[in-house]
GROMACS .gro file of C-alpha atoms in nm:
model
  358
    1UNK     CA    1 -11.501  -4.509   8.028
    2UNK     CA    2 -11.766  -4.623   7.794
    3UNK     CA    3 -11.973  -4.372   7.776
    4UNK     CA    4 -11.633  -4.163   7.646
    5UNK     CA    5 -11.625  -4.371   7.365
    6UNK     CA    6 -11.987  -4.357   7.289
    7UNK     CA    7 -11.945  -4.008   7.264
    8UNK     CA    8 -11.640  -3.964   7.103
    9UNK     CA    9 -11.829  -4.205   6.805
   10UNK     CA   10 -12.092  -3.955   6.800
   11UNK     CA   11 -11.857  -3.658   6.712
   12UNK     CA   12 -11.711  -3.839   6.490
   13UNK     CA   13 -11.975  -3.993   6.305
   14UNK     CA   14 -12.153  -3.605   6.298
   15UNK     CA   15 -11.814  -3.502   6.196
   16UNK     CA   16 -11.811  -3.746   5.892
   17UNK     CA   17 -12.181  -3.641   5.835
   18UNK     CA   18 -12.065  -3.270   5.820
   19UNK     CA   19 -11.806  -3.335   5.558
   20UNK     CA   20 -12.004  -3.543   5.334
   21UNK     CA   21 -12.263  -3.234   5.311
   22UNK     CA   22 -11.990  -3.016   5.233
   23UNK     CA   23 -11.843  -3.250   4.978
   24UNK     CA   24 -12.158  -3.226   4.832
   25UNK     CA   25 -12.185  -2.873   4.805
   26UNK     CA   26 -11.866  -2.843   4.677
   27UNK     CA   27 -11.917  -3.091   4.374
   28UNK     CA   28 -12.215  -2.900   4.337
   29UNK     CA   29 -12.073  -2.539   4.284
   30UNK     CA   30 -11.759  -2.637   4.073
   31UNK     CA   31 -11.989  -2.925   3.835
   32UNK     CA   32 -12.336  -2.840   3.909
   33UNK     CA   33 -12.404  -3.165   3.968
   34UNK     CA   34 -12.481  -3.259   4.323
   35UNK     CA   35 -12.450  -3.592   4.424
   36UNK     CA   36 -12.804  -3.713   4.596
   37UNK     CA   37 -12.760  -4.099   4.639
   38UNK     CA   38 -12.750  -4.086   4.929
   39UNK     CA   39 -13.131  -3.851   5.010
   40UNK     CA   40 -13.334  -3.979   4.677
   41UNK     CA   41 -13.583  -4.043   4.920
   42UNK     CA   42 -13.651  -3.661   5.029
   43UNK     CA   43 -13.480  -3.458   4.725
   44UNK     CA   44 -13.502  -3.526   4.359
   45UNK     CA   45 -13.166  -3.566   4.128
   46UNK     CA   46 -13.012  -3.178   4.064
   47UNK     CA   47 -13.022  -3.174   3.728
   48UNK     CA   48 -12.653  -3.148   3.548
   49UNK     CA   49 -12.567  -2.738   3.490
   50UNK     CA   50 -12.370  -2.766   3.088
   51UNK     CA   51 -12.227  -2.438   3.072
   52UNK     CA   52 -12.130  -2.276   2.715
   53UNK     CA   53 -11.973  -1.972   2.791
   54UNK     CA   54 -12.076  -1.679   2.523
   55UNK     CA   55 -11.869  -1.562   2.261
   56UNK     CA   56 -11.898  -1.238   2.422
   57UNK     CA   57 -11.751  -1.343   2.728
   58UNK     CA   58 -11.443  -1.454   2.577
   59UNK     CA   59 -11.347  -1.222   2.325
   60UNK     CA   60 -11.016  -1.238   2.133
   61UNK     CA   61 -10.912  -0.968   1.921
   62UNK     CA   62 -10.738  -0.896   1.584
   63UNK     CA   63 -10.504  -0.592   1.518
   64UNK     CA   64 -10.603  -0.442   1.153
   65UNK     CA   65 -10.370  -0.202   0.997
   66UNK     CA   66 -10.394  -0.086   0.636
   67UNK     CA   67 -10.121   0.214   0.692
   68UNK     CA   68 -10.360   0.474   0.716
   69UNK     CA   69 -10.579   0.376   0.963
   70UNK     CA   70 -10.530   0.059   1.270
   71UNK     CA   71 -10.731  -0.051   1.535
   72UNK     CA   72 -10.838  -0.373   1.710
   73UNK     CA   73 -11.125  -0.601   1.588
   74UNK     CA   74 -11.346  -0.929   1.738
   75UNK     CA   75 -11.126  -1.180   1.612
   76UNK     CA   76 -11.220  -1.328   1.252
   77UNK     CA   77 -11.385  -1.007   1.183
   78UNK     CA   78 -11.342  -0.804   0.858
   79UNK     CA   79 -11.277  -0.449   0.741
   80UNK     CA   80 -11.437  -0.291   0.412
   81UNK     CA   81 -11.253  -0.009   0.295
   82UNK     CA   82 -11.443   0.167   0.029
   83UNK     CA   83 -11.244   0.417  -0.179
   84UNK     CA   84 -11.354   0.761  -0.035
   85UNK     CA   85 -11.085   0.953   0.010
   86UNK     CA   86 -10.913   1.087   0.300
   87UNK     CA   87 -11.172   1.366   0.389
   88UNK     CA   88 -11.443   1.112   0.362
   89UNK     CA   89 -11.283   0.808   0.491
   90UNK     CA   90 -11.466   0.526   0.605
   91UNK     CA   91 -11.451   0.198   0.735
   92UNK     CA   92 -11.693  -0.069   0.826
   93UNK     CA   93 -11.616  -0.387   1.048
   94UNK     CA   94 -11.872  -0.661   1.094
   95UNK     CA   95 -11.876  -1.085   1.112
   96UNK     CA   96 -11.881  -1.179   0.765
   97UNK     CA   97 -12.034  -1.470   0.870
   98UNK     CA   98 -12.305  -1.275   1.004
   99UNK     CA   99 -12.301  -0.967   0.879
  100UNK     CA  100 -12.594  -0.830   1.102
  101UNK     CA  101 -12.327  -0.790   1.377
  102UNK     CA  102 -12.089  -0.452   1.297
  103UNK     CA  103 -11.967  -0.125   1.367
  104UNK     CA  104 -11.930   0.177   1.115
  105UNK     CA  105 -11.715   0.482   1.072
  106UNK     CA  106 -11.716   0.759   0.872
  107UNK     CA  107 -11.479   1.109   0.937
  108UNK     CA  108 -11.722   1.251   0.692
  109UNK     CA  109 -12.074   1.289   0.537
  110UNK     CA  110 -12.150   1.586   0.297
  111UNK     CA  111 -12.390   1.794   0.074
  112UNK     CA  112 -12.751   1.781   0.315
  113UNK     CA  113 -12.898   2.082   0.249
  114UNK     CA  114 -13.094   2.244   0.515
  115UNK     CA  115 -13.451   2.204   0.412
  116UNK     CA  116 -13.635   2.060   0.202
  117UNK     CA  117 -13.735   2.386  -0.013
  118UNK     CA  118 -13.378   2.450  -0.032
  119UNK     CA  119 -13.335   2.077  -0.175
  120UNK     CA  120 -13.573   2.132  -0.455
  121UNK     CA  121 -13.473   2.436  -0.602
  122UNK     CA  122 -13.086   2.322  -0.589
  123UNK     CA  123 -13.216   1.987  -0.745
  124UNK     CA  124 -13.365   2.204  -1.015
  125UNK     CA  125 -13.078   2.420  -1.079
  126UNK     CA  126 -12.838   2.126  -1.036
  127UNK     CA  127 -13.031   1.767  -1.148
  128UNK     CA  128 -12.729   1.595  -1.203
  129UNK     CA  129 -12.617   1.674  -0.850
  130UNK     CA  130 -12.551   1.401  -0.577
  131UNK     CA  131 -12.643   1.753  -0.328
  132UNK     CA  132 -13.001   1.797  -0.480
  133UNK     CA  133 -13.094   1.427  -0.453
  134UNK     CA  134 -13.018   1.348  -0.107
  135UNK     CA  135 -13.272   1.377   0.138
  136UNK     CA  136 -13.254   1.788   0.362
  137UNK     CA  137 -13.136   1.758   0.711
  138UNK     CA  138 -13.432   1.978   0.874
  139UNK     CA  139 -13.376   2.020   1.176
  140UNK     CA  140 -13.000   1.983   1.189
  141UNK     CA  141 -12.991   1.722   1.479
  142UNK     CA  142 -12.871   1.373   1.501
  143UNK     CA  143 -13.168   1.237   1.544
  144UNK     CA  144 -13.325   1.370   1.181
  145UNK     CA  145 -12.946   1.318   1.018
  146UNK     CA  146 -13.033   0.875   1.095
  147UNK     CA  147 -13.453   0.860   1.051
  148UNK     CA  148 -13.329   0.974   0.658
  149UNK     CA  149 -13.050   0.816   0.688
  150UNK     CA  150 -13.195   0.553   0.462
  151UNK     CA  151 -13.289   0.790   0.089
  152UNK     CA  152 -12.909   0.920   0.146
  153UNK     CA  153 -12.700   0.587   0.236
  154UNK     CA  154 -12.907   0.494  -0.117
  155UNK     CA  155 -12.749   0.760  -0.257
  156UNK     CA  156 -12.438   0.706  -0.177
  157UNK     CA  157 -12.417   0.374  -0.234
  158UNK     CA  158 -12.574   0.385  -0.602
  159UNK     CA  159 -12.378   0.703  -0.713
  160UNK     CA  160 -12.076   0.713  -0.522
  161UNK     CA  161 -11.988   0.376  -0.373
  162UNK     CA  162 -12.144   0.151  -0.653
  163UNK     CA  163 -12.239  -0.075  -0.397
  164UNK     CA  164 -12.429  -0.196  -0.119
  165UNK     CA  165 -12.152  -0.051   0.136
  166UNK     CA  166 -12.388   0.179   0.391
  167UNK     CA  167 -12.645  -0.054   0.586
  168UNK     CA  168 -13.055   0.044   0.615
  169UNK     CA  169 -13.197   0.101   0.912
  170UNK     CA  170 -13.571   0.058   0.836
  171UNK     CA  171 -13.828   0.173   1.104
  172UNK     CA  172 -13.563   0.341   1.284
  173UNK     CA  173 -13.683   0.438   1.616
  174UNK     CA  174 -13.472   0.608   1.894
  175UNK     CA  175 -13.500   0.440   2.244
  176UNK     CA  176 -13.315   0.751   2.431
  177UNK     CA  177 -13.092   1.020   2.383
  178UNK     CA  178 -12.804   0.958   2.614
  179UNK     CA  179 -12.637   1.307   2.544
  180UNK     CA  180 -12.438   1.451   2.330
  181UNK     CA  181 -12.046   1.449   2.302
  182UNK     CA  182 -11.793   1.735   2.318
  183UNK     CA  183 -11.679   1.730   1.987
  184UNK     CA  184 -12.125   1.774   1.905
  185UNK     CA  185 -12.333   1.506   1.792
  186UNK     CA  186 -12.601   1.304   2.021
  187UNK     CA  187 -12.550   0.980   2.113
  188UNK     CA  188 -12.884   0.767   2.075
  189UNK     CA  189 -12.965   0.444   2.157
  190UNK     CA  190 -13.215   0.309   1.928
  191UNK     CA  191 -13.413  -0.038   1.728
  192UNK     CA  192 -13.456  -0.087   1.411
  193UNK     CA  193 -13.585  -0.325   1.130
  194UNK     CA  194 -13.271  -0.466   0.904
  195UNK     CA  195 -13.349  -0.567   0.511
  196UNK     CA  196 -13.437  -0.916   0.634
  197UNK     CA  197 -13.678  -0.792   0.892
  198UNK     CA  198 -13.487  -0.847   1.168
  199UNK     CA  199 -13.507  -0.680   1.486
  200UNK     CA  200 -13.217  -0.433   1.518
  201UNK     CA  201 -13.097  -0.222   1.801
  202UNK     CA  202 -12.720  -0.005   1.791
  203UNK     CA  203 -12.576   0.332   1.934
  204UNK     CA  204 -12.564   0.641   1.671
  205UNK     CA  205 -12.412   0.929   1.632
  206UNK     CA  206 -12.326   1.221   1.434
  207UNK     CA  207 -12.238   1.542   1.440
  208UNK     CA  208 -12.405   1.833   1.223
  209UNK     CA  209 -12.155   2.101   1.091
  210UNK     CA  210 -12.321   2.444   0.916
  211UNK     CA  211 -11.993   2.631   0.721
  212UNK     CA  212 -12.263   2.949   0.748
  213UNK     CA  213 -12.488   3.018   0.477
  214UNK     CA  214 -12.477   3.114   0.093
  215UNK     CA  215 -12.844   3.231   0.034
  216UNK     CA  216 -12.958   3.195  -0.352
  217UNK     CA  217 -13.327   3.255  -0.507
  218UNK     CA  218 -13.405   3.316  -0.121
  219UNK     CA  219 -13.282   2.982   0.006
  220UNK     CA  220 -12.994   2.901   0.165
  221UNK     CA  221 -12.804   2.640  -0.061
  222UNK     CA  222 -12.513   2.628   0.152
  223UNK     CA  223 -12.462   2.255   0.245
  224UNK     CA  224 -12.435   2.078   0.545
  225UNK     CA  225 -12.186   1.827   0.638
  226UNK     CA  226 -12.176   1.535   0.892
  227UNK     CA  227 -11.840   1.428   1.086
  228UNK     CA  228 -11.771   1.147   1.337
  229UNK     CA  229 -12.047   0.945   1.243
  230UNK     CA  230 -12.099   0.589   1.435
  231UNK     CA  231 -12.293   0.326   1.415
  232UNK     CA  232 -12.250   0.009   1.645
  233UNK     CA  233 -12.535  -0.224   1.562
  234UNK     CA  234 -12.602  -0.608   1.654
  235UNK     CA  235 -12.975  -0.783   1.739
  236UNK     CA  236 -13.189  -0.673   1.914
  237UNK     CA  237 -13.180  -0.980   2.185
  238UNK     CA  238 -12.802  -0.900   2.180
  239UNK     CA  239 -12.728  -0.568   2.158
  240UNK     CA  240 -12.655  -0.569   2.550
  241UNK     CA  241 -12.337  -0.787   2.497
  242UNK     CA  242 -12.141  -0.650   2.248
  243UNK     CA  243 -12.194  -0.207   2.325
  244UNK     CA  244 -11.874  -0.264   2.533
  245UNK     CA  245 -11.681  -0.436   2.258
  246UNK     CA  246 -11.732  -0.271   2.016
  247UNK     CA  247 -11.711   0.058   2.174
  248UNK     CA  248 -11.386  -0.045   2.270
  249UNK     CA  249 -11.236  -0.139   1.929
  250UNK     CA  250 -11.389   0.232   1.770
  251UNK     CA  251 -11.117   0.393   2.071
  252UNK     CA  252 -10.843   0.209   1.895
  253UNK     CA  253 -10.889   0.375   1.652
  254UNK     CA  254 -10.542   0.517   1.522
  255UNK     CA  255 -10.490   0.748   1.189
  256UNK     CA  256 -10.123   0.743   1.057
  257UNK     CA  257  -9.911   1.042   0.981
  258UNK     CA  258  -9.954   0.900   0.600
  259UNK     CA  259 -10.313   0.944   0.671
  260UNK     CA  260 -10.329   1.275   0.824
  261UNK     CA  261 -10.075   1.433   0.524
  262UNK     CA  262 -10.312   1.269   0.286
  263UNK     CA  263 -10.606   1.448   0.484
  264UNK     CA  264 -10.434   1.799   0.486
  265UNK     CA  265 -10.443   1.785   0.139
  266UNK     CA  266 -10.794   1.738   0.090
  267UNK     CA  267 -10.895   1.942   0.402
  268UNK     CA  268 -10.691   2.109   0.497
  269UNK     CA  269 -10.911   2.364   0.759
  270UNK     CA  270 -11.052   2.020   0.924
  271UNK     CA  271 -10.755   1.880   0.949
  272UNK     CA  272 -10.636   2.002   1.301
  273UNK     CA  273 -10.989   1.822   1.449
  274UNK     CA  274 -10.849   1.522   1.308
  275UNK     CA  275 -10.528   1.526   1.501
  276UNK     CA  276 -10.660   1.589   1.763
  277UNK     CA  277 -11.002   1.327   1.734
  278UNK     CA  278 -10.671   1.077   1.662
  279UNK     CA  279 -10.631   1.156   1.994
  280UNK     CA  280 -10.938   1.182   2.262
  281UNK     CA  281 -11.141   0.864   2.065
  282UNK     CA  282 -11.007   0.707   2.351
  283UNK     CA  283 -11.173   0.945   2.583
  284UNK     CA  284 -11.463   0.952   2.387
  285UNK     CA  285 -11.570   0.613   2.355
  286UNK     CA  286 -11.548   0.627   2.748
  287UNK     CA  287 -11.832   0.883   2.735
  288UNK     CA  288 -12.019   0.688   2.471
  289UNK     CA  289 -11.994   0.454   2.785
  290UNK     CA  290 -12.009   0.642   3.082
  291UNK     CA  291 -12.374   0.713   2.874
  292UNK     CA  292 -12.470   0.371   2.823
  293UNK     CA  293 -12.434   0.299   3.167
  294UNK     CA  294 -12.669   0.560   3.243
  295UNK     CA  295 -12.910   0.457   3.046
  296UNK     CA  296 -13.270   0.334   3.146
  297UNK     CA  297 -13.294  -0.015   3.194
  298UNK     CA  298 -13.688  -0.034   3.146
  299UNK     CA  299 -13.595  -0.154   2.796
  300UNK     CA  300 -13.353  -0.349   2.862
  301UNK     CA  301 -13.582  -0.548   3.088
  302UNK     CA  302 -13.901  -0.585   2.839
  303UNK     CA  303 -13.694  -0.599   2.533
  304UNK     CA  304 -13.520  -0.909   2.695
  305UNK     CA  305 -13.802  -1.041   2.918
  306UNK     CA  306 -13.963  -1.077   2.538
  307UNK     CA  307 -13.695  -1.229   2.317
  308UNK     CA  308 -13.618  -1.482   2.653
  309UNK     CA  309 -13.965  -1.564   2.576
  310UNK     CA  310 -13.985  -1.566   2.195
  311UNK     CA  311 -13.624  -1.802   2.178
  312UNK     CA  312 -13.742  -2.041   2.504
  313UNK     CA  313 -13.480  -1.934   2.757
  314UNK     CA  314 -13.537  -1.876   3.138
  315UNK     CA  315 -13.272  -1.619   3.267
  316UNK     CA  316 -13.067  -1.724   3.575
  317UNK     CA  317 -12.730  -1.611   3.767
  318UNK     CA  318 -12.494  -1.772   3.989
  319UNK     CA  319 -12.501  -1.599   4.328
  320UNK     CA  320 -12.126  -1.702   4.375
  321UNK     CA  321 -11.975  -1.534   4.127
  322UNK     CA  322 -12.286  -1.273   4.000
  323UNK     CA  323 -12.228  -1.428   3.601
  324UNK     CA  324 -12.572  -1.402   3.446
  325UNK     CA  325 -12.669  -1.705   3.229
  326UNK     CA  326 -12.951  -1.766   2.957
  327UNK     CA  327 -13.077  -2.098   3.011
  328UNK     CA  328 -13.317  -2.379   2.847
  329UNK     CA  329 -13.696  -2.306   2.882
  330UNK     CA  330 -13.735  -2.539   3.189
  331UNK     CA  331 -13.410  -2.579   3.396
  332UNK     CA  332 -13.525  -2.424   3.727
  333UNK     CA  333 -13.827  -2.710   3.716
  334UNK     CA  334 -13.509  -2.966   3.664
  335UNK     CA  335 -13.247  -2.775   3.893
  336UNK     CA  336 -13.251  -2.878   4.270
  337UNK     CA  337 -12.965  -2.688   4.368
  338UNK     CA  338 -12.949  -2.328   4.474
  339UNK     CA  339 -12.640  -2.188   4.370
  340UNK     CA  340 -12.819  -2.051   4.028
  341UNK     CA  341 -13.112  -1.879   4.072
  342UNK     CA  342 -13.396  -1.636   3.849
  343UNK     CA  343 -13.250  -1.296   3.788
  344UNK     CA  344 -13.453  -0.986   3.945
  345UNK     CA  345 -13.535  -0.725   3.672
  346UNK     CA  346 -13.203  -0.481   3.720
  347UNK     CA  347 -12.979  -0.812   3.604
  348UNK     CA  348 -13.189  -0.831   3.238
  349UNK     CA  349 -12.908  -0.485   3.178
  350UNK     CA  350 -12.619  -0.690   3.252
  351UNK     CA  351 -12.443  -0.875   2.963
  352UNK     CA  352 -12.461  -1.271   2.996
  353UNK     CA  353 -12.161  -1.497   3.047
  354UNK     CA  354 -12.324  -1.804   2.852
  355UNK     CA  355 -12.584  -2.019   2.840
  356UNK     CA  356 -12.722  -2.352   3.027
  357UNK     CA  357 -12.802  -2.567   2.768
  358UNK     CA  358 -12.975  -2.942   2.859
   0.00000   0.00000   0.00000
């Protein structure tokens, strides 16, 4: 009888010990703080995990509608719509507190000659014409269109819009060509610097349209147009977190009947294209994101590692949820638990869910 009581006591003690361990693990997983008050001799106190949720992980949206175009934008953002008419309808959505975060849509840009020789001839014949001031697009590719963007944006800002609307893409460098869209135009992943010298990254597409030839003095002076110009950009270290959000916003673009009627009056030949685009923008943005998901992650790994080192972060992930966090430098030394572990290289391509702060 005494032996049975003794064994029962041992089993009860073992069960209590197991409950204590499970309880401690539960505290770690729910609060990030492990109670080691009874184990300080063998294990150092675990660091408190103080998580700040990333803005992009808890994004909410506003509905923008000006009677001509409607779309969703991140909450608190603004939309700037210059007076360019229907055919060249343009809008820019951006964070007024940090305009580095923005996306731009322009239905049509026109007046680009096909060669520098043709541009010089045109300029000599019509020195006051904008067409003669714009940089030629030679060769006629999306990449070349954005390589000479700064000059053409400056002309448009100064002669047509009369204010600094189109951003500059300094030192524009294509990281990867992600393929072509059904309406034409490549999707380019590129880096650049803004006018403040900040390292930036974005997705860019533009579909060049050649109306045919008009030969004068031995040169083709028929200008090119560029349709469905889209630019999404953010600071280089943050673009992975914003790409899907901006793309989803562009996918909500809807043109009103009033807009389509006005567009038909200005450019009847292309109205069917705009009507089609109004129906398939969501499909196009899905294709952009499909291309984005298939991108090479080698740039992500290198750039995100460099950014973390520069800004003083370690990158870890939650082994239970898979969420990735930027942690303060030294977190791995302070933290003695097992839930948050260092990321593998492929995880640098994932958007972050938040920050672990001291």
